[in-house]
Coordinates of C-alpha atoms and ligand atoms in Angstrom, one line a residue:
M269 CA 0.0 0.0 0.0
Q270 CA 1.2 3.5 -0.8
E271 CA 0.8 6.4 1.6
G272 CA 0.1 10.1 1.1
Q273 CA -2.1 13.0 1.9
I274 CA -5.3 14.1 0.2
T275 CA -4.6 17.6 -1.2
K276 CA -7.7 18.0 -3.3
A277 CA -11.3 16.6 -3.4
L278 CA -13.4 17.2 -6.5
S279 CA -16.4 15.4 -8.1
G280 CA -15.9 12.2 -6.2
F281 CA -12.2 12.0 -6.9
Y282 CA -9.5 12.3 -4.2
Y283 CA -6.2 13.6 -5.3
I284 CA -3.4 12.2 -3.2
T285 CA 0.0 13.7 -3.0
D286 CA 2.6 11.1 -2.3
G287 CA 4.9 12.1 0.5
T288 CA 8.1 10.7 -1.2
D289 CA 7.9 11.5 -4.9
K290 CA 5.4 14.4 -4.7
E291 CA 3.4 12.9 -7.6
V292 CA -0.4 13.5 -7.5
Y293 CA -2.5 10.4 -7.8
Q294 CA -6.2 10.5 -8.8
T295 CA -8.2 8.0 -6.7
R296 CA -11.7 7.0 -5.9
G297 CA -12.8 6.1 -2.4
R298 CA -13.4 2.4 -1.6
G299 CA -17.1 1.6 -1.4
V300 CA -16.8 0.7 2.3
F301 CA -16.2 4.3 3.3
R302 CA -19.7 5.1 2.4
L303 CA -21.0 2.2 4.5
D304 CA -18.9 3.3 7.5
G305 CA -20.1 6.9 7.1
V306 CA -16.6 8.0 6.8
T307 CA -16.0 10.9 4.4
P308 CA -12.4 11.3 3.3
L309 CA -11.3 14.9 3.9
V310 CA -8.7 17.1 2.3
G311 CA -5.7 16.9 4.7
D312 CA -6.3 13.3 5.5
Y313 CA -3.3 11.0 5.7
V314 CA -4.3 7.9 3.7
G315 CA -3.3 4.6 2.4
F316 CA -4.0 3.9 -1.3
K317 CA -3.1 1.8 -4.2
S318 CA -2.7 2.8 -7.8
G319 CA -1.5 1.2 -11.0
N320 CA -1.0 4.6 -12.6
L321 CA -1.6 8.3 -11.8
E322 CA -5.2 8.3 -13.0
E323 CA -6.8 5.2 -11.5
G324 CA -6.1 4.6 -7.8
T325 CA -8.2 3.4 -4.9
L326 CA -8.3 5.1 -1.6
L327 CA -8.1 2.3 1.0
E328 CA -7.8 3.7 4.5
I329 CA -7.8 7.0 6.4
K330 CA -5.3 7.4 9.3
P331 CA -6.6 8.9 12.6
R332 CA -7.1 12.6 12.5
K333 CA -5.4 15.2 14.7
N334 CA -8.3 17.6 14.2
E335 CA -11.0 18.5 11.8
L336 CA -12.5 21.7 10.5
V337 CA -16.1 21.8 9.3
R338 CA -16.3 24.8 7.1
P339 CA -14.3 24.3 5.0
P340 CA -13.9 20.5 5.5
I341 CA -10.2 19.9 6.2
A342 CA -8.4 17.6 8.5
N343 CA -5.0 17.6 10.2
V344 CA -4.4 21.4 10.3
D345 CA -1.0 22.0 12.0
T346 CA -0.6 25.8 12.1
G347 CA -2.9 28.8 12.1
V348 CA -1.6 32.2 11.2
I349 CA -3.8 34.9 12.8
I350 CA -3.6 38.1 10.8
A351 CA -4.5 41.1 12.9
S352 CA -4.1 44.7 11.7
V353 CA -3.1 47.6 13.9
I354 CA -5.8 49.8 12.4
D355 CA -8.6 49.5 9.9
P356 CA -9.8 47.2 11.4
V357 CA -8.5 48.3 14.8
F358 CA -6.4 45.9 16.9
S359 CA -8.3 44.1 19.7
T360 CA -7.0 41.6 22.2
Q361 CA -10.6 40.4 22.6
L362 CA -10.7 39.3 19.0
L363 CA -7.1 38.0 19.0
D364 CA -7.8 35.9 22.1
R365 CA -10.9 34.5 20.5
F366 CA -9.0 33.4 17.5
L367 CA -6.3 31.9 19.8
V368 CA -9.0 29.9 21.7
M369 CA -10.4 28.6 18.4
L370 CA -6.9 27.3 17.3
E371 CA -5.9 26.0 20.7
Y372 CA -9.1 24.1 21.1
R373 CA -8.4 22.3 17.8
N374 CA -4.8 21.7 18.7
I375 CA -3.6 24.0 15.9
A376 CA -0.4 25.9 16.6
P377 CA -1.0 29.7 16.4
I378 CA 1.3 32.3 14.9
I379 CA 0.3 36.0 15.3
Y380 CA 1.1 38.3 12.5
I381 CA 0.5 42.1 12.9
S382 CA -0.2 44.1 9.7
K383 CA -0.3 47.8 8.8
L384 CA 2.4 48.9 11.3
D385 CA 3.5 51.2 8.5
I386 CA 0.4 53.3 8.9
A387 CA 0.3 53.2 12.7
D388 CA 1.2 56.2 14.9
E389 CA 4.1 55.9 17.3
E390 CA 1.9 55.4 20.4
T391 CA 0.0 52.6 18.8
A392 CA 3.2 50.9 17.6
Q393 CA 4.5 51.0 21.2
E394 CA 1.3 49.5 22.5
I395 CA 1.8 46.6 20.0
E396 CA 5.3 46.2 21.2
K397 CA 4.0 45.8 24.8
Y398 CA 1.5 43.1 23.6
K399 CA 4.3 41.4 21.7
G400 CA 6.2 40.9 25.0
I401 CA 3.2 39.5 26.7
Y402 CA 2.1 37.0 23.9
E403 CA 5.7 35.9 23.4
E404 CA 6.1 35.1 27.0
I405 CA 3.0 32.9 26.8
G406 CA 4.8 31.1 24.0
Y407 CA 3.1 32.5 20.9
P408 CA 5.2 33.7 17.9
F409 CA 4.2 37.3 17.4
I410 CA 5.5 38.7 14.1
T411 CA 5.7 42.5 13.6
I412 CA 7.2 43.5 10.3
D413 CA 7.0 47.2 9.5
V414 CA 6.8 47.1 5.7
D415 CA 8.2 50.7 5.6
K416 CA 11.3 49.7 7.5
V417 CA 12.7 46.7 5.6
D418 CA 14.6 46.9 2.3
D419 CA 13.6 43.5 0.8
L420 CA 10.1 43.0 2.2
K421 CA 9.4 39.7 0.4
A422 CA 12.7 38.2 1.5
E423 CA 12.1 39.3 5.1
I424 CA 8.6 37.8 5.2
V425 CA 9.6 34.5 3.5
H426 CA 12.6 34.2 5.9
T427 CA 10.3 34.9 8.9
F428 CA 7.7 32.3 8.0
E429 CA 9.6 29.5 6.3
D430 CA 10.6 27.7 9.5
Y431 CA 7.0 27.7 10.7
F432 CA 5.6 26.3 7.4
E433 CA 8.0 23.5 6.6
D434 CA 6.0 20.2 6.3
K435 CA 2.9 21.9 7.9
L436 CA -0.7 22.3 6.9
V437 CA -1.3 26.0 7.4
V438 CA -4.5 28.1 7.5
F439 CA -4.9 31.8 7.7
I440 CA -7.5 33.5 9.9
G441 CA -8.4 37.1 10.6
Q442 CA -11.1 39.7 10.1
S443 CA -12.0 41.0 6.6
G444 CA -9.5 43.7 5.6
A445 CA -6.8 42.5 8.1
G446 CA -4.4 41.7 5.3
K447 CA -4.6 37.9 4.7
S448 CA -4.5 38.1 0.9
T449 CA -1.8 40.7 1.1
L450 CA 0.4 38.5 3.3
L451 CA -0.2 35.5 1.0
N452 CA 0.8 37.5 -2.0
Y453 CA 4.1 38.3 -0.3
L454 CA 4.7 34.7 0.5
N455 CA 3.7 33.4 -2.9
P456 CA 2.9 36.0 -5.6
A457 CA 1.9 33.1 -7.9
F458 CA -1.3 32.8 -6.0
D459 CA -2.1 36.3 -7.3
L460 CA -5.0 36.9 -4.8
K461 CA -7.2 40.0 -5.0
T462 CA -6.5 42.4 -2.2
G463 CA -8.6 45.2 -0.9
E464 CA -11.7 43.5 -2.0
T465 CA -13.8 42.2 0.9
S466 CA -14.9 38.6 0.7
K467 CA -18.4 39.7 1.4
S468 CA -18.6 41.7 -1.8
L469 CA -17.8 38.6 -3.7
G470 CA -20.9 36.9 -2.2
R471 CA -21.1 33.9 0.0
G472 CA -22.1 31.5 -2.6
R473 CA -18.7 31.7 -4.3
H474 CA -17.0 30.2 -1.3
T475 CA -19.5 27.5 -0.6
T476 CA -19.4 26.1 -4.1
R477 CA -15.6 26.2 -4.4
H478 CA -13.7 23.0 -4.0
V479 CA -11.1 22.6 -1.3
E480 CA -7.5 22.4 -2.3
L481 CA -4.2 22.5 -0.5
L482 CA -1.5 24.6 -2.3
P483 CA 2.2 24.2 -1.7
L484 CA 3.7 27.1 0.3
L485 CA 7.2 27.4 1.7
G486 CA 7.7 23.7 2.0
G487 CA 4.3 23.2 3.6
L488 CA 0.7 23.2 2.4
F489 CA -1.7 26.1 2.5
A490 CA -5.5 25.9 2.8
D491 CA -7.6 28.9 1.9
T492 CA -10.3 28.9 4.5
P493 CA -13.0 31.6 4.2
G494 CA -15.4 30.1 6.6
F495 CA -13.0 29.6 9.5
S496 CA -13.4 33.1 10.7
A497 CA -16.8 32.6 12.2
L498 CA -16.3 32.9 15.9
K499 CA -18.5 30.4 17.5
F500 CA -17.5 28.3 20.4
E501 CA -20.4 25.9 20.4
D502 CA -18.4 22.8 21.0
I503 CA -16.2 24.0 23.9
E504 CA -17.2 22.9 27.3
V505 CA -16.9 25.4 30.2
E506 CA -14.3 23.3 31.9
E507 CA -12.2 23.1 28.8
L508 CA -11.8 26.8 28.2
S509 CA -8.8 27.4 30.5
S510 CA -6.8 24.7 28.6
C511 CA -7.0 27.2 25.7
F512 CA -5.1 29.8 27.7
P513 CA -1.6 28.2 28.2
E514 CA -0.5 30.6 31.0
M515 CA -3.6 29.6 33.0
W516 CA -3.4 25.9 32.2
A517 CA 0.2 25.8 33.5
R518 CA -0.9 27.0 36.9
K519 CA -4.2 25.2 37.3
D520 CA -2.8 22.6 39.7
D521 CA -2.1 25.3 42.3
C522 CA -5.8 26.2 42.5
R523 CA -7.6 24.9 45.7
F524 CA -10.3 23.2 43.8
R525 CA -9.9 20.7 41.0
G526 CA -11.9 21.9 38.0
C527 CA -11.6 25.5 39.3
L528 CA -13.0 27.8 36.6
H529 CA -10.9 30.7 38.0
Q530 CA -14.1 32.7 38.3
N531 CA -15.4 33.1 41.9
E532 CA -13.7 30.2 43.6
P533 CA -11.6 30.9 46.7
N534 CA -7.8 30.3 46.7
C535 CA -7.6 30.5 43.0
A536 CA -4.0 30.4 41.7
I537 CA -5.0 32.2 38.5
K538 CA -6.6 35.2 40.3
K539 CA -3.5 35.3 42.5
A540 CA -1.2 35.3 39.4
V541 CA -3.2 38.1 37.9
D542 CA -2.9 40.2 41.1
E543 CA 0.8 39.6 41.1
E544 CA 0.9 40.6 37.4
K545 CA 2.3 37.2 36.3
I546 CA -0.8 36.8 34.1
A547 CA -1.8 39.8 32.0
E548 CA -5.1 41.2 33.4
F549 CA -6.6 41.7 29.9
R550 CA -6.0 38.1 29.1
Y551 CA -7.8 37.1 32.2
K552 CA -10.7 39.4 31.4
N553 CA -11.0 38.1 27.9
Y554 CA -11.1 34.6 29.4
L555 CA -13.9 35.6 31.8
Q556 CA -15.8 37.1 29.0
I557 CA -15.7 34.0 26.9
L558 CA -16.4 31.8 29.9
K559 CA -19.6 33.9 30.6
E560 CA -20.7 33.4 27.0
L561 CA -20.2 29.6 27.3
Q562 CA -22.1 29.6 30.6
E563 CA -25.0 31.6 29.2
R564 CA -25.3 29.5 26.1
K565 CA -28.5 27.6 25.7
P566 CA -28.3 23.9 26.4
K567 CA -28.4 21.7 23.4
Y568 CA -31.1 19.1 23.3
Ligands
GTP51 N1 -0.5 50.0 4.6 C1 -0.7 48.7 4.6 N2 -1.8 48.3 4.0 C2 -2.1 46.9 4.1 C3 -1.2 46.0 4.8 N3 -1.7 44.8 4.7 C4 -2.9 44.9 4.0 N4 -3.1 46.2 3.6 C5 -4.2 46.8 2.9 O1 -5.4 46.5 3.6 C6 -6.5 46.2 2.6 C7 -7.1 44.8 3.0 O2 -6.1 43.8 2.8 P1 -6.4 42.4 2.3 O3 -5.1 41.6 2.2 O4 -7.3 42.4 1.1 O5 -7.3 41.8 3.5 P2 -8.0 40.4 3.7 O6 -7.6 40.0 5.1 O7 -7.5 39.5 2.6 O8 -9.5 40.7 3.6 P3 -10.7 39.7 3.1 O9 -10.3 39.0 1.9 O10 -11.9 40.6 3.0 O11 -10.9 38.8 4.3 C8 -5.9 46.3 1.3 O12 -6.2 47.5 0.7 C9 -4.4 46.1 1.5 O13 -3.6 46.8 0.5 C10 0.0 46.6 5.4 O14 0.8 45.9 6.1 N5 0.1 47.9 5.3
MG52 MG1 -8.6 38.4 1.2
ZN53 ZN1 -8.5 28.8 39.7

């Protein structure tokens, strides 16, 4: 049996990229998948057999590390969060929500700040302050001022290549944050339209489009328009603090097991906030999301 990864799904065919020779094999799913209710997804690591490049059979799907629904992709390794300083304005609330979404799905986050070139000095300093805080938590926090580097493309490629090698990468961020702009720097061959909001293109365009992974800096890139919808339906209240690494690291010091770090006495997280070991804004953002989860209507 050969092994590879599904990099495209279209009209009942699964296109599998072989890890060793990088050939693309056109395959069809084995009938048994339909009986099992298993739908192969782009990103799946699979076993297959093929006599030639056009007629292969997909035989088995390896266990998934994670799975996104819209668009349907499996095994996402890395999520680049693109956040602009202004237009739209930078917000830690929004950034932390994106971080929770990625952490919950076991996707490694990278934060990239755009539009520093049009930020005033005060705003730029504020971003520097956040950079220190997020880096201490363990998140890469990339700030490239496009006005201050000579060879912008080289600088951006150099910064990202170590993160992308052999990884399946998605981009997320608000409309207008600069996702397409960053991608164009990373690979101008994609030739994406910038400055045009996805909304103006109409939703239907995205839903009918097929899912395909594209090679990018030694890894694979998935264009994921639907991923920005910020819903936390599947996260349990007790799971939320696992999405805040600096809280998770201290949870064993709380008096109660399963402490939500909300109103409980002898809470190590509240103490760490008081001692400024955990940033207060992060804790507040945590409480805000927690409240939303607690107030959400039960599912029947
Ligand atoms: N000055 C400046 N402008 C930028 C930067 N990054 C993006 N822009 C501009 O911001 C606008 C929006 O950028 P896009 O890359 O289209 O944003 P997007 O995230 O792809 O937006 P959607 O496709 O709507 O989700 C465009 O006019 C870009 O030229 C930057 O670093 N500096
Ligand atoms: Mg775009
Ligand atoms: Zn606690």
